[in-house]
Amino acid sequence: MSSAPPSGKEPEAIPVVGVRLAGGAKVLVDEIRSQDELRTKGFGEKEGQEYVLKPYEALYLLHTGRLEVAGKKMTFDSMFELLLKYDRNIMTKFLVYRDLRSRGYVAKEGFGFGDDFRVYERGEYEVKPARYVVFGISEGASITAKSFAGAVEQIEKMGKEAVAAVIERRGEVIYYKASKMRFAQNRYDTSIVKKDDGAL
């Protein structure tokens, strides 16, 4: 996976989606046709009777000019400020999500390893299970080796490949595949991380 900055353009043909904001900054899509368009492209989820976009999905669609908020003139900045009140890690999630989408991957909510996503190979969404679990880490963020190794181990137990998405201060995202290795001379497992120079 290269580390070129994303283009900021939606690579998939999705018409402009009308949404409304509900309590807790929930982003709802009411129109059935829009729900179907979004579902086939891997955006949003049905929650009971409602079709809901995750905050980072809404930001991404707004960023690419594919989202309008009913009754409000929302800019990216105003939407971001609103969502930040409910999720202090929204920028980390958005930057990783935007980068993955710009590369043609479908990314869905992860398994609770922090700011993580289930990531599907191109063309495999709704066909095969997600291959990767990608979790975002802002440059300079504090994370213990023990918690990092524990997350990698749990991800591998699920049959997924663990990938750390490190967000540099300029917003560029660099990916590192992470895996567990056992050294013959060492009683303990050690996580080894290497930069991913191939496809995600």
PDB file of C-alpha atoms in Angstrom:
ATOM      1  CA  MET A   1       0.000   0.000   0.000  1.00  0.00           C
ATOM      2  CA  SER A   2       1.546   3.304  -1.025  1.00  0.00           C
ATOM      3  CA  SER A   3       1.493   6.306   1.282  1.00  0.00           C
ATOM      4  CA  ALA A   4       0.407   8.898  -1.291  1.00  0.00           C
ATOM      5  CA  PRO A   5      -2.128  11.410   0.041  1.00  0.00           C
ATOM      6  CA  PRO A   6      -5.739  10.667  -0.892  1.00  0.00           C
ATOM      7  CA  SER A   7      -7.276  12.636  -3.741  1.00  0.00           C
ATOM      8  CA  GLY A   8     -10.339  13.758  -1.767  1.00  0.00           C
ATOM      9  CA  LYS A   9     -12.617  12.477  -4.528  1.00  0.00           C
ATOM     10  CA  GLU A  10     -15.189   9.742  -4.098  1.00  0.00           C
ATOM     11  CA  PRO A  11     -13.969   6.831  -6.278  1.00  0.00           C
ATOM     12  CA  GLU A  12     -17.393   5.204  -6.406  1.00  0.00           C
ATOM     13  CA  ALA A  13     -20.473   6.473  -8.214  1.00  0.00           C
ATOM     14  CA  ILE A  14     -22.729   7.520  -5.325  1.00  0.00           C
ATOM     15  CA  PRO A  15     -25.321  10.279  -5.807  1.00  0.00           C
ATOM     16  CA  VAL A  16     -25.658  13.041  -3.234  1.00  0.00           C
ATOM     17  CA  VAL A  17     -27.287  11.594  -0.112  1.00  0.00           C
ATOM     18  CA  GLY A  18     -29.756  13.560   1.986  1.00  0.00           C
ATOM     19  CA  VAL A  19     -29.463  12.923   5.728  1.00  0.00           C
ATOM     20  CA  ARG A  20     -30.918  14.292   8.933  1.00  0.00           C
ATOM     21  CA  LEU A  21     -29.291  14.660  12.323  1.00  0.00           C
ATOM     22  CA  ALA A  22     -30.931  13.115  15.376  1.00  0.00           C
ATOM     23  CA  GLY A  23     -30.003  13.186  19.070  1.00  0.00           C
ATOM     24  CA  GLY A  24     -26.420  12.343  19.959  1.00  0.00           C
ATOM     25  CA  ALA A  25     -25.264  13.466  16.501  1.00  0.00           C
ATOM     26  CA  LYS A  26     -26.797  10.364  14.908  1.00  0.00           C
ATOM     27  CA  VAL A  27     -26.763  10.651  11.113  1.00  0.00           C
ATOM     28  CA  LEU A  28     -29.889   9.091   9.570  1.00  0.00           C
ATOM     29  CA  VAL A  29     -30.736   8.277   5.943  1.00  0.00           C
ATOM     30  CA  ASP A  30     -34.508   8.115   5.376  1.00  0.00           C
ATOM     31  CA  GLU A  31     -34.788   7.650   1.623  1.00  0.00           C
ATOM     32  CA  ILE A  32     -34.949   3.946   0.691  1.00  0.00           C
ATOM     33  CA  ARG A  33     -33.186   4.455  -2.638  1.00  0.00           C
ATOM     34  CA  SER A  34     -30.270   6.195  -0.916  1.00  0.00           C
ATOM     35  CA  GLN A  35     -30.111   3.418   1.688  1.00  0.00           C
ATOM     36  CA  ASP A  36     -29.807   0.828  -1.073  1.00  0.00           C
ATOM     37  CA  GLU A  37     -27.091   2.826  -2.878  1.00  0.00           C
ATOM     38  CA  LEU A  38     -25.116   3.204   0.329  1.00  0.00           C
ATOM     39  CA  ARG A  39     -25.520  -0.434   1.385  1.00  0.00           C
ATOM     40  CA  THR A  40     -24.102  -1.774  -1.890  1.00  0.00           C
ATOM     41  CA  LYS A  41     -21.035   0.469  -1.496  1.00  0.00           C
ATOM     42  CA  GLY A  42     -20.468  -0.474   2.136  1.00  0.00           C
ATOM     43  CA  PHE A  43     -21.693   2.712   3.821  1.00  0.00           C
ATOM     44  CA  GLY A  44     -23.974   2.694   6.859  1.00  0.00           C
ATOM     45  CA  GLU A  45     -25.940   0.029   8.702  1.00  0.00           C
ATOM     46  CA  LYS A  46     -29.564  -0.771   9.451  1.00  0.00           C
ATOM     47  CA  GLU A  47     -30.233  -0.274  13.175  1.00  0.00           C
ATOM     48  CA  GLY A  48     -33.773  -1.356  13.953  1.00  0.00           C
ATOM     49  CA  GLN A  49     -36.026   0.742  11.710  1.00  0.00           C
ATOM     50  CA  GLU A  50     -33.331   3.344  11.027  1.00  0.00           C
ATOM     51  CA  TYR A  51     -30.483   3.466   8.506  1.00  0.00           C
ATOM     52  CA  VAL A  52     -27.491   5.049  10.223  1.00  0.00           C
ATOM     53  CA  LEU A  53     -24.173   6.378   8.935  1.00  0.00           C
ATOM     54  CA  LYS A  54     -21.190   6.215  11.259  1.00  0.00           C
ATOM     55  CA  PRO A  55     -19.805   9.708  12.013  1.00  0.00           C
ATOM     56  CA  TYR A  56     -16.612   9.102  10.006  1.00  0.00           C
ATOM     57  CA  GLU A  57     -18.704   7.865   7.057  1.00  0.00           C
ATOM     58  CA  ALA A  58     -20.790  11.034   7.157  1.00  0.00           C
ATOM     59  CA  LEU A  59     -17.658  13.190   7.310  1.00  0.00           C
ATOM     60  CA  TYR A  60     -16.155  11.310   4.382  1.00  0.00           C
ATOM     61  CA  LEU A  61     -19.264  11.688   2.212  1.00  0.00           C
ATOM     62  CA  LEU A  62     -19.466  15.389   3.128  1.00  0.00           C
ATOM     63  CA  HIS A  63     -15.746  15.784   2.348  1.00  0.00           C
ATOM     64  CA  THR A  64     -16.306  14.283  -1.121  1.00  0.00           C
ATOM     65  CA  GLY A  65     -19.402  16.390  -1.829  1.00  0.00           C
ATOM     66  CA  ARG A  66     -21.831  13.470  -1.556  1.00  0.00           C
ATOM     67  CA  LEU A  67     -23.813  14.447   1.528  1.00  0.00           C
ATOM     68  CA  GLU A  68     -26.347  17.143   2.402  1.00  0.00           C
ATOM     69  CA  VAL A  69     -27.926  17.695   5.817  1.00  0.00           C
ATOM     70  CA  ALA A  70     -31.655  18.438   5.750  1.00  0.00           C
ATOM     71  CA  GLY A  71     -32.505  21.934   6.949  1.00  0.00           C
ATOM     72  CA  LYS A  72     -28.890  22.880   7.680  1.00  0.00           C
ATOM     73  CA  LYS A  73     -26.015  24.322   5.697  1.00  0.00           C
ATOM     74  CA  MET A  74     -23.281  22.047   7.050  1.00  0.00           C
ATOM     75  CA  THR A  75     -19.658  22.478   6.091  1.00  0.00           C
ATOM     76  CA  PHE A  76     -17.040  19.862   6.827  1.00  0.00           C
ATOM     77  CA  ASP A  77     -15.720  21.995   9.698  1.00  0.00           C
ATOM     78  CA  SER A  78     -19.126  22.538  11.299  1.00  0.00           C
ATOM     79  CA  MET A  79     -19.977  18.823  11.038  1.00  0.00           C
ATOM     80  CA  PHE A  80     -16.582  17.936  12.480  1.00  0.00           C
ATOM     81  CA  GLU A  81     -17.044  20.302  15.439  1.00  0.00           C
ATOM     82  CA  LEU A  82     -20.456  18.771  16.146  1.00  0.00           C
ATOM     83  CA  LEU A  83     -19.195  15.170  16.003  1.00  0.00           C
ATOM     84  CA  LEU A  84     -16.098  15.977  18.052  1.00  0.00           C
ATOM     85  CA  LYS A  85     -18.357  16.639  21.063  1.00  0.00           C
ATOM     86  CA  TYR A  86     -19.382  12.972  20.991  1.00  0.00           C
ATOM     87  CA  ASP A  87     -16.130  11.329  19.898  1.00  0.00           C
ATOM     88  CA  ARG A  88     -12.749  12.883  20.678  1.00  0.00           C
ATOM     89  CA  ASN A  89     -11.049  10.434  18.288  1.00  0.00           C
ATOM     90  CA  ILE A  90     -13.195  11.347  15.291  1.00  0.00           C
ATOM     91  CA  MET A  91     -10.282  12.923  13.371  1.00  0.00           C
ATOM     92  CA  THR A  92      -8.147   9.773  13.713  1.00  0.00           C
ATOM     93  CA  LYS A  93     -11.030   7.629  12.487  1.00  0.00           C
ATOM     94  CA  PHE A  94     -11.828   9.983   9.622  1.00  0.00           C
ATOM     95  CA  LEU A  95      -8.240  10.205   8.353  1.00  0.00           C
ATOM     96  CA  VAL A  96      -7.782   6.430   8.315  1.00  0.00           C
ATOM     97  CA  TYR A  97     -11.237   5.853   6.839  1.00  0.00           C
ATOM     98  CA  ARG A  98     -10.700   8.468   4.122  1.00  0.00           C
ATOM     99  CA  ASP A  99      -7.347   6.989   3.204  1.00  0.00           C
ATOM    100  CA  LEU A 100      -8.708   3.441   2.992  1.00  0.00           C
ATOM    101  CA  ARG A 101     -11.687   4.549   0.903  1.00  0.00           C
ATOM    102  CA  SER A 102      -9.468   6.579  -1.435  1.00  0.00           C
ATOM    103  CA  ARG A 103      -7.547   3.362  -2.132  1.00  0.00           C
ATOM    104  CA  GLY A 104     -10.730   1.486  -3.031  1.00  0.00           C
ATOM    105  CA  TYR A 105     -11.201  -0.531   0.176  1.00  0.00           C
ATOM    106  CA  VAL A 106     -14.480  -0.977   2.037  1.00  0.00           C
ATOM    107  CA  ALA A 107     -13.958  -0.329   5.745  1.00  0.00           C
ATOM    108  CA  LYS A 108     -16.523  -1.116   8.425  1.00  0.00           C
ATOM    109  CA  GLU A 109     -16.682  -0.712  12.199  1.00  0.00           C
ATOM    110  CA  GLY A 110     -14.011  -2.811  13.921  1.00  0.00           C
ATOM    111  CA  PHE A 111     -13.977  -5.160  16.889  1.00  0.00           C
ATOM    112  CA  GLY A 112     -13.176  -2.687  19.683  1.00  0.00           C
ATOM    113  CA  PHE A 113      -9.367  -2.534  19.535  1.00  0.00           C
ATOM    114  CA  GLY A 114      -9.456   1.253  19.668  1.00  0.00           C
ATOM    115  CA  ASP A 115      -9.948   3.201  16.449  1.00  0.00           C
ATOM    116  CA  ASP A 116     -10.133   0.068  14.313  1.00  0.00           C
ATOM    117  CA  PHE A 117     -11.844  -1.037  11.114  1.00  0.00           C
ATOM    118  CA  ARG A 118     -12.633  -4.322   9.410  1.00  0.00           C
ATOM    119  CA  VAL A 119     -11.183  -3.915   5.933  1.00  0.00           C
ATOM    120  CA  TYR A 120     -12.246  -5.943   2.916  1.00  0.00           C
ATOM    121  CA  GLU A 121     -10.139  -6.718  -0.125  1.00  0.00           C
ATOM    122  CA  ARG A 122     -11.274  -4.889  -3.247  1.00  0.00           C
ATOM    123  CA  GLY A 123     -14.392  -6.519  -4.664  1.00  0.00           C
ATOM    124  CA  GLU A 124     -14.856  -8.836  -1.666  1.00  0.00           C
ATOM    125  CA  TYR A 125     -17.315  -6.840   0.458  1.00  0.00           C
ATOM    126  CA  GLU A 126     -20.412  -8.995   1.120  1.00  0.00           C
ATOM    127  CA  VAL A 127     -18.645 -11.851  -0.701  1.00  0.00           C
ATOM    128  CA  LYS A 128     -15.898 -12.834   1.753  1.00  0.00           C
ATOM    129  CA  PRO A 129     -15.117 -11.919   5.373  1.00  0.00           C
ATOM    130  CA  ALA A 130     -12.854  -8.957   6.061  1.00  0.00           C
ATOM    131  CA  ARG A 131      -9.199  -9.875   5.658  1.00  0.00           C
ATOM    132  CA  TYR A 132      -7.672  -7.102   7.763  1.00  0.00           C
ATOM    133  CA  VAL A 133      -8.249  -5.285  11.012  1.00  0.00           C
ATOM    134  CA  VAL A 134      -6.713  -1.824  10.668  1.00  0.00           C
ATOM    135  CA  PHE A 135      -6.339   0.326  13.765  1.00  0.00           C
ATOM    136  CA  GLY A 136      -5.373   3.985  13.735  1.00  0.00           C
ATOM    137  CA  ILE A 137      -2.618   5.421  15.888  1.00  0.00           C
ATOM    138  CA  SER A 138      -1.766   9.119  15.832  1.00  0.00           C
ATOM    139  CA  GLU A 139       1.946   9.877  15.671  1.00  0.00           C
ATOM    140  CA  GLY A 140       3.247  10.500  19.184  1.00  0.00           C
ATOM    141  CA  ALA A 141       0.293   8.763  20.869  1.00  0.00           C
ATOM    142  CA  SER A 142       1.087   6.706  23.955  1.00  0.00           C
ATOM    143  CA  ILE A 143       0.444   2.975  23.618  1.00  0.00           C
ATOM    144  CA  THR A 144       2.022   0.202  25.685  1.00  0.00           C
ATOM    145  CA  ALA A 145       3.794  -2.721  24.052  1.00  0.00           C
ATOM    146  CA  LYS A 146       1.644  -5.085  26.111  1.00  0.00           C
ATOM    147  CA  SER A 147      -1.666  -3.657  24.884  1.00  0.00           C
ATOM    148  CA  PHE A 148      -0.383  -3.506  21.296  1.00  0.00           C
ATOM    149  CA  ALA A 149       0.800  -7.132  21.417  1.00  0.00           C
ATOM    150  CA  GLY A 150      -2.465  -8.204  23.036  1.00  0.00           C
ATOM    151  CA  ALA A 151      -4.522  -6.582  20.270  1.00  0.00           C
ATOM    152  CA  VAL A 152      -2.377  -8.189  17.558  1.00  0.00           C
ATOM    153  CA  GLU A 153      -2.759 -11.597  19.202  1.00  0.00           C
ATOM    154  CA  GLN A 154      -6.556 -11.280  19.436  1.00  0.00           C
ATOM    155  CA  ILE A 155      -6.818 -10.129  15.820  1.00  0.00           C
ATOM    156  CA  GLU A 156      -4.744 -13.084  14.622  1.00  0.00           C
ATOM    157  CA  LYS A 157      -6.909 -15.478  16.657  1.00  0.00           C
ATOM    158  CA  MET A 158      -9.871 -14.224  14.618  1.00  0.00           C
ATOM    159  CA  GLY A 159      -8.041 -15.206  11.432  1.00  0.00           C
ATOM    160  CA  LYS A 160      -7.419 -11.576  10.398  1.00  0.00           C
ATOM    161  CA  GLU A 161      -4.248  -9.697   9.545  1.00  0.00           C
ATOM    162  CA  ALA A 162      -3.437  -6.847  11.945  1.00  0.00           C
ATOM    163  CA  VAL A 163      -2.390  -3.550  10.369  1.00  0.00           C
ATOM    164  CA  ALA A 164      -1.409  -0.405  12.275  1.00  0.00           C
ATOM    165  CA  ALA A 165      -2.283   2.830  10.459  1.00  0.00           C
ATOM    166  CA  VAL A 166       0.049   5.503  11.818  1.00  0.00           C
ATOM    167  CA  ILE A 167      -1.157   9.047  11.176  1.00  0.00           C
ATOM    168  CA  GLU A 168       1.694  11.509  10.790  1.00  0.00           C
ATOM    169  CA  ARG A 169       1.313  15.101  11.928  1.00  0.00           C
ATOM    170  CA  ARG A 170       0.629  16.251   8.341  1.00  0.00           C
ATOM    171  CA  GLY A 171      -2.283  13.812   8.102  1.00  0.00           C
ATOM    172  CA  GLU A 172      -0.476  11.269   5.942  1.00  0.00           C
ATOM    173  CA  VAL A 173      -1.273   7.639   6.817  1.00  0.00           C
ATOM    174  CA  ILE A 174       1.431   4.965   6.749  1.00  0.00           C
ATOM    175  CA  TYR A 175       0.551   1.290   7.230  1.00  0.00           C
ATOM    176  CA  TYR A 176       2.488  -1.344   9.128  1.00  0.00           C
ATOM    177  CA  LYS A 177       1.589  -5.010   9.208  1.00  0.00           C
ATOM    178  CA  ALA A 178       1.926  -6.405  12.714  1.00  0.00           C
ATOM    179  CA  SER A 179       2.345 -10.056  13.690  1.00  0.00           C
ATOM    180  CA  LYS A 180       3.455 -12.238  16.570  1.00  0.00           C
ATOM    181  CA  MET A 181       6.814 -13.988  16.389  1.00  0.00           C
ATOM    182  CA  ARG A 182       8.396 -16.455  18.755  1.00  0.00           C
ATOM    183  CA  PHE A 183      12.173 -16.384  19.159  1.00  0.00           C
ATOM    184  CA  ALA A 184      13.842 -19.706  19.984  1.00  0.00           C
ATOM    185  CA  GLN A 185      16.009 -18.104  22.683  1.00  0.00           C
ATOM    186  CA  ASN A 186      13.166 -16.171  24.272  1.00  0.00           C
ATOM    187  CA  ARG A 187      10.394 -17.484  26.534  1.00  0.00           C
ATOM    188  CA  TYR A 188       8.094 -14.626  25.607  1.00  0.00           C
ATOM    189  CA  ASP A 189       6.285 -13.737  22.401  1.00  0.00           C
ATOM    190  CA  THR A 190       7.315 -10.415  20.934  1.00  0.00           C
ATOM    191  CA  SER A 191       5.325  -8.360  18.452  1.00  0.00           C
ATOM    192  CA  ILE A 192       7.311  -7.484  15.373  1.00  0.00           C
ATOM    193  CA  VAL A 193       6.147  -4.594  13.237  1.00  0.00           C
ATOM    194  CA  LYS A 194       7.252  -3.865   9.712  1.00  0.00           C
ATOM    195  CA  LYS A 195       6.266  -1.236   7.190  1.00  0.00           C
ATOM    196  CA  ASP A 196       3.868  -2.558   4.586  1.00  0.00           C
ATOM    197  CA  ASP A 197       5.351  -1.880   1.152  1.00  0.00           C
ATOM    198  CA  GLY A 198       2.841  -4.016  -0.704  1.00  0.00           C
ATOM    199  CA  ALA A 199      -0.926  -3.905  -1.030  1.00  0.00           C
ATOM    200  CA  LEU A 200      -2.744  -3.448   2.252  1.00  0.00           C
TER     201      LEU A 200
END
